[in-house]
Amino acid sequence: MTEQPDLTPTPPTPLEQAKTQFIQLWGASAANWGINRTMAQMHALLLVSPEPLSTEDLMTQLQISRGNASMTVRDLIDWGLVYKELRAGERREFYVAEKDMLQVTRCIIRERKRRELDAMKRSLDQLATLPGDENDPNYREFHRTLTDIQQIADGADRVLGGLMRAERNWFLDKFLRLFM
Amino acid sequence: MTEQPDLTPTPPTPLEQAKTQFIQLWGASAANWGINRTMAQMHALLLVSPEPLSTEDLMTQLQISRGNASMTVRDLIDWGLVYKELRAGERREFYVAEKDMLQVTRCIIRERKRRELDAMKRSLDQLATLPGDENDPNYREFHRTLTDIQQIADGADRVLGGLMRAERNWFLDKFLRLFM
DNA sequence: CACAAGTTTCAATAATTATTGAAACTTGTG
DNA sequence: CACAAGTTTCAATAATTATTGAAACTTGTG
């Protein structure tokens, strides 16, 4: 009599449940900020994994297709949040997350600043060059709005630039002192 | 021979074109950050309008339905970015944007902090309470990740809180000094 | 070079999110 | 109270965004 392989999955441990909840939380938070949910979920999964994971691992743990896993992991690598790990004599690839959360924060700030803030500033600069009649309230309001937003954008640029260059304790230390 | 009403729309002036481009830009930027595009477009339109606009104005200028206009303007009011203006003897309502961009920035920061950061912090706190075996690498990695993210979240909380309380010149002045 | 063991691409499709528009509602006036 | 002139709600639908999965590709090995 041969042993039947046990196909009933073992119930998840509390730790596994908590991991799943964390993955969901990270995914939902990212989605609120216009970042692909699956990308953030994969990031969370890799963050809490002590070992590098294979594509197969990512697919089963997140329940996504191979194509999705491939595209999403590439995005994470592009962001600088995940590294590819190749093993001698292994054909398949493994992936590890950057674990230093300060470094992670810098990557995220850098990418978002580059992709959105910098692009927006260029467009604003271009629109703000429009000449017009200072006595036309429509022109005045348009121009005032643009220059005001440019000021804010410049401020945001500097704040984000500063945060990117911030050393480990600035976040909790300097800012505390500065603002409290 | 009666005069035919001229139905061909006059071609847009350069200023009108620039306004439209600005509305598109503001909408696209917001969409990148997970904010409804139409809401941002309406906000942009009201920002550059020297006069309050009626629902009808919003509908025609943004080419949206009455229902959409109604819902979107309400969201803007909820965010504190737009005020309702009632006129004596007029049944319809007019809307004006908050024009002080520093105030606008504070509103946006306040809302996003409240809706996303605060909610996330609560969930993180809850997940971080999970007890476990410090010798289990899975638990160690999970717990390290959570506490690291909590630190970043606390830092972000303080930075945003500080920015909200910032006076007019902090953005361009203090931050310049602090980070450059 | 043929094959095995993977990864990547992308057109088709599914899932999600935003919008419409008609009905219900509100509010002021004769 | 009936009506006019608006606003709001929300189920149906449209538009957008994300995902699948099969075919094409890559790369190392006998």
XYZ file of C-alpha atoms (C1' of nucleotides) in Angstrom:
420
model
C 0.000 0.000 0.000
C 1.644 3.195 -1.189
C 1.513 6.361 0.865
C -0.829 8.929 -0.709
C 0.905 12.326 -0.957
C -0.950 14.628 1.413
C -2.473 17.355 -0.733
C -4.362 19.134 2.036
C -2.289 22.239 2.744
C -1.146 22.631 6.325
C -2.998 25.498 7.995
C -0.926 28.697 8.045
C 0.960 29.494 11.226
C 0.272 32.808 12.973
C 3.548 34.091 11.529
C 2.509 33.122 8.029
C -0.826 34.815 8.544
C 0.891 37.950 9.768
C 3.227 37.897 6.764
C 0.242 37.681 4.468
C -1.430 40.556 6.252
C 1.718 42.610 5.940
C 1.925 41.842 2.228
C -1.685 42.923 1.812
C -1.089 46.091 3.827
C 1.982 47.078 1.841
C 0.138 46.389 -1.408
C -2.904 48.416 -0.382
C -0.815 51.345 0.811
C 1.126 51.428 -2.449
C -2.082 51.240 -4.468
C -3.304 54.368 -2.660
C -0.239 56.186 -3.952
C -0.613 55.099 -7.551
C 1.926 52.280 -7.362
C 1.100 48.861 -8.773
C -0.313 46.706 -6.020
C 1.367 43.493 -7.106
C 4.738 45.192 -7.263
C 4.400 46.334 -3.672
C 3.163 42.918 -2.557
C 6.185 41.274 -4.127
C 8.409 43.824 -2.463
C 6.836 43.069 0.901
C 7.215 39.334 0.368
C 10.898 39.689 -0.433
C 11.425 42.043 2.507
C 10.194 39.482 5.015
C 11.907 36.497 3.370
C 15.179 35.612 5.065
C 16.281 33.739 1.938
C 16.292 34.797 -1.723
C 13.230 33.604 -3.625
C 12.943 32.079 -7.078
C 10.400 33.125 -9.703
C 8.496 29.971 -8.834
C 8.371 31.031 -5.165
C 7.053 34.461 -6.115
C 4.394 32.935 -8.350
C 3.072 30.495 -5.769
C 3.254 32.796 -2.771
C 1.560 35.723 -4.519
C -0.621 33.551 -6.747
C 0.345 35.331 -9.932
C 1.295 34.154 -13.407
C 4.835 33.695 -14.648
C 4.529 36.655 -16.977
C 3.328 38.924 -14.197
C 6.105 37.734 -11.882
C 8.716 38.398 -14.554
C 7.470 41.913 -15.321
C 6.939 42.859 -11.705
C 10.335 41.672 -10.517
C 11.948 43.665 -13.297
C 10.141 46.784 -12.165
C 11.417 46.236 -8.633
C 14.954 45.836 -9.946
C 14.542 49.045 -11.981
C 13.516 50.864 -8.832
C 16.653 49.551 -7.104
C 14.586 47.768 -4.474
C 15.497 44.185 -5.423
C 18.648 42.471 -6.582
C 19.017 39.455 -8.837
C 21.063 36.645 -7.345
C 22.629 34.030 -9.595
C 23.845 30.763 -8.143
C 26.664 28.676 -9.589
C 25.305 25.721 -11.537
C 21.709 26.965 -11.207
C 19.908 28.167 -14.237
C 17.036 29.886 -12.498
C 17.368 33.276 -10.873
C 16.793 34.266 -7.279
C 15.755 37.633 -5.970
C 16.604 39.440 -2.727
C 15.192 42.705 -1.445
C 17.333 45.595 -0.333
C 16.820 45.233 3.409
C 18.062 48.592 4.647
C 14.796 50.514 4.934
C 16.564 53.867 4.847
C 18.093 52.859 1.546
C 14.682 51.643 0.407
C 13.178 55.004 1.302
C 15.877 56.789 -0.675
C 15.197 54.615 -3.725
C 11.487 55.291 -3.578
C 11.945 59.035 -3.105
C 14.507 59.179 -5.898
C 12.296 57.348 -8.372
C 9.132 59.245 -7.610
C 10.920 62.557 -7.683
C 12.509 61.696 -10.998
C 9.391 60.301 -12.606
C 6.848 62.809 -11.424
C 8.179 65.932 -9.767
C 10.966 66.613 -12.270
C 8.659 66.014 -15.215
C 6.023 68.297 -13.739
C 8.529 71.063 -13.074
C 9.620 71.051 -16.683
C 6.026 71.387 -17.886
C 5.304 74.162 -15.392
C 8.375 76.090 -16.500
C 7.255 75.805 -20.073
C 3.691 76.982 -19.349
C 4.903 79.840 -17.166
C 6.714 81.466 -20.080
C 3.420 82.422 -21.753
C 3.356 86.197 -22.137
C 0.118 88.075 -21.591
C -1.714 91.170 -20.495
C -1.222 91.894 -16.785
C -4.554 93.704 -16.755
C -6.480 90.631 -17.865
C -7.674 88.938 -14.658
C -7.615 85.597 -16.457
C -3.956 86.017 -17.268
C -3.115 87.327 -13.816
C -4.804 84.386 -12.103
C -3.202 81.875 -14.448
C 0.227 83.318 -13.929
C -0.103 83.655 -10.190
C -1.226 80.028 -9.911
C 1.710 78.823 -11.959
C 4.370 80.742 -10.092
C 2.880 79.731 -6.746
C 2.949 76.073 -7.751
C 6.490 76.464 -9.003
C 7.470 77.732 -5.565
C 5.893 74.759 -3.883
C 7.474 72.393 -6.396
C 10.890 73.916 -5.741
C 10.344 73.500 -2.007
C 9.243 69.911 -2.431
C 12.246 69.285 -4.647
C 14.572 70.510 -1.930
C 12.800 68.637 0.845
C 12.942 65.384 -1.090
C 16.533 65.999 -2.133
C 17.408 66.617 1.480
C 15.638 63.505 2.684
C 17.509 61.468 0.101
C 20.821 62.714 1.350
C 19.734 62.383 4.977
C 21.886 60.160 7.154
C 20.522 57.433 9.336
C 19.474 59.522 12.309
C 18.209 62.597 10.586
C 14.762 61.216 10.198
C 14.203 60.628 13.857
C 16.677 63.099 15.256
C 17.031 66.343 13.328
C 13.453 66.445 12.192
C 12.261 65.839 15.683
C 14.292 68.796 16.865
C 13.299 70.920 13.921
C 9.587 70.499 14.101
C 8.597 69.710 17.650
C -33.575 87.626 -42.960
C -32.787 86.620 -39.397
C -29.240 86.409 -38.102
C -28.163 82.762 -37.687
C -26.648 82.190 -34.246
C -22.965 81.404 -34.844
C -22.421 77.873 -33.627
C -18.791 77.545 -34.719
C -16.804 77.965 -31.506
C -14.251 80.745 -31.573
C -10.734 79.277 -31.698
C -9.120 79.191 -28.243
C -6.745 82.002 -27.374
C -3.154 81.133 -26.379
C -4.151 81.768 -22.769
C -7.102 79.387 -23.028
C -4.835 76.790 -24.583
C -2.323 77.218 -21.789
C -5.089 76.917 -19.197
C -6.202 73.665 -20.780
C -2.643 72.363 -20.784
C -2.290 73.280 -17.138
C -5.541 71.498 -16.311
C -4.289 68.415 -18.139
C -0.929 68.580 -16.371
C -2.442 68.903 -12.928
C -4.815 66.030 -13.680
C -2.048 63.791 -14.967
C 0.209 64.537 -12.003
C -2.543 63.763 -9.545
C -3.384 60.535 -11.364
C 0.240 59.430 -10.879
C -0.240 59.800 -7.149
C -3.471 57.848 -6.962
C -5.769 60.861 -6.931
C -8.810 61.044 -9.198
C -7.856 62.805 -12.401
C -11.135 64.681 -12.811
C -10.948 65.978 -9.263
C -7.516 67.444 -9.938
C -8.609 68.872 -13.268
C -11.525 70.602 -11.609
C -9.206 71.909 -8.927
C -6.865 73.303 -11.592
C -9.753 74.921 -13.436
C -10.977 76.639 -10.291
C -7.445 77.719 -9.372
C -6.988 79.623 -12.621
C -10.503 81.077 -12.696
C -10.611 84.621 -11.393
C -14.346 84.253 -10.780
C -16.332 81.561 -8.989
C -17.766 78.949 -11.357
C -21.188 77.339 -11.442
C -21.832 73.621 -11.831
C -22.782 74.364 -15.432
C -19.400 76.043 -16.007
C -17.575 73.053 -14.560
C -19.548 70.655 -16.736
C -18.940 72.488 -19.980
C -15.322 73.401 -19.379
C -14.295 69.913 -18.253
C -16.800 68.116 -20.489
C -18.207 65.994 -17.699
C -21.720 65.039 -16.657
C -23.749 66.761 -14.005
C -23.440 63.776 -11.693
C -19.700 63.697 -12.021
C -19.427 67.428 -11.446
C -21.564 67.177 -8.324
C -19.554 64.304 -6.828
C -16.204 65.758 -7.732
C -16.898 69.209 -6.378
C -18.045 67.642 -3.139
C -14.749 65.740 -2.851
C -12.842 68.994 -3.370
C -14.893 70.653 -0.645
C -14.212 67.680 1.657
C -10.494 68.116 1.069
C -10.828 71.784 2.013
C -9.578 72.881 -1.397
C -12.789 74.514 -2.638
C -15.489 76.617 -1.050
C -19.141 76.868 -1.953
C -20.373 80.364 -2.644
C -24.050 81.192 -2.426
C -25.384 84.346 -3.993
C -28.448 86.209 -2.800
C -31.441 85.507 -5.009
C -29.536 82.843 -6.980
C -30.566 79.289 -6.614
C -27.502 77.689 -8.177
C -24.232 77.354 -6.329
C -20.841 78.728 -7.229
C -17.473 77.338 -6.322
C -14.152 79.035 -5.597
C -10.788 77.424 -5.009
C -8.626 78.174 -2.026
C -6.027 80.286 -3.789
C -3.235 80.329 -1.208
C -1.005 77.530 -2.462
C 0.689 77.077 0.899
C -2.725 76.515 2.412
C -3.541 74.161 -0.463
C -0.368 72.208 0.235
C -1.288 71.922 3.892
C -4.747 70.604 3.013
C -3.331 67.994 0.698
C -0.686 66.880 3.180
C -3.220 66.755 5.993
C -5.679 64.652 4.025
C -3.141 62.204 2.659
C -1.497 61.812 6.037
C -4.807 61.204 7.676
C -6.168 58.833 5.060
C -3.083 56.766 4.388
C -0.181 57.242 6.758
C -2.197 57.186 9.968
C -4.177 54.154 8.845
C -1.003 52.309 7.888
C 0.670 53.095 11.183
C -2.217 51.584 13.078
C -2.015 48.368 11.056
C 1.750 48.181 11.465
C 1.471 48.605 15.212
C -1.037 45.822 15.324
C 1.085 43.426 13.250
C 4.239 44.241 15.192
C 2.751 42.891 18.413
C 2.926 39.290 17.118
C 5.100 37.299 19.518
C 7.482 34.687 18.157
C 10.728 32.756 18.394
C 13.743 35.037 18.035
C 15.746 32.080 16.721
C 13.400 31.575 13.772
C 14.924 33.546 10.875
C 11.444 34.002 9.420
C 10.253 35.680 12.580
C 13.411 37.729 12.937
C 13.136 39.051 9.366
C 9.446 39.763 9.721
C 9.922 41.642 12.937
C 12.962 43.578 11.742
C 11.083 44.672 8.629
C 8.106 45.855 10.644
C 10.092 47.837 13.187
C 12.210 49.407 10.440
C 9.100 50.479 8.563
C 7.602 51.829 11.761
C 10.682 53.998 12.194
C 10.354 55.358 8.683
C 6.637 55.904 9.162
C 7.290 57.826 12.373
C 9.853 59.940 10.554
C 7.476 60.600 7.690
C 4.759 61.486 10.175
C 6.977 64.077 11.773
C 8.193 65.490 8.469
C 4.655 65.877 7.193
C 3.457 67.251 10.496
C 6.276 69.770 10.384
C 5.540 70.785 6.822
C 1.914 71.330 7.735
C 2.847 73.648 10.522
C 5.497 75.363 8.400
C 5.114 79.107 7.949
C 5.278 80.782 4.604
C 9.019 80.982 4.246
C 10.063 77.670 5.735
C 9.733 75.840 2.491
C 12.156 77.995 0.602
C 14.154 79.300 3.510
C 14.740 76.855 6.345
C 14.863 73.810 4.129
C 17.303 75.488 1.855
C 19.547 76.174 4.802
C 19.039 72.745 6.289
C 19.798 70.653 3.277
C 22.102 72.572 1.003
C 23.745 22.003 -33.097
C 19.678 20.019 -30.479
C 17.740 20.222 -26.370
C 16.444 21.473 -21.621
C 15.330 24.802 -18.374
C 14.521 28.632 -17.685
C 12.885 34.095 -18.838
C 10.518 37.669 -21.531
C 7.115 39.655 -24.481
C 2.691 41.103 -25.730
C -2.118 40.476 -27.632
C -6.238 38.998 -25.544
C -8.870 39.173 -21.480
C -10.154 40.096 -16.764
C -10.573 43.177 -13.006
C -10.916 47.589 -11.384
C -12.093 52.321 -11.421
C -14.485 56.294 -13.236
C -18.432 58.197 -15.535
C -23.006 58.713 -17.093
C -27.715 60.015 -16.845
C -32.249 59.344 -15.184
C -34.846 59.277 -11.006
C -35.149 61.025 -6.514
C -34.484 64.645 -3.767
C -34.202 69.699 -1.982
C -35.425 74.301 -1.481
C -37.476 78.675 -2.379
C -41.620 81.101 -4.321
C -46.358 82.322 -5.950
C -49.222 72.952 -1.904
C -47.612 72.850 -6.868
C -44.014 74.010 -9.421
C -39.445 75.542 -11.018
C -34.655 75.305 -10.733
C -31.502 73.447 -9.174
C -28.443 69.206 -6.633
C -27.549 64.391 -5.303
C -27.591 59.484 -5.633
C -26.528 55.212 -7.571
C -27.164 51.214 -10.846
C -25.609 50.512 -15.407
C -21.929 51.217 -18.456
C -17.597 52.871 -20.290
C -12.780 53.502 -19.853
C -8.666 52.283 -17.884
C -5.370 49.349 -15.819
C -3.565 44.885 -14.563
C -3.069 40.045 -15.552
C -2.773 35.904 -18.072
C -0.642 32.432 -20.773
C 1.207 30.847 -24.992
C 4.817 31.796 -28.234
C 9.270 33.584 -28.763
C 13.455 34.077 -26.909
C 17.950 33.062 -24.144
C 21.571 30.511 -22.360
C 24.270 26.665 -20.911
C 25.415 21.704 -21.828
C 26.152 17.070 -24.019
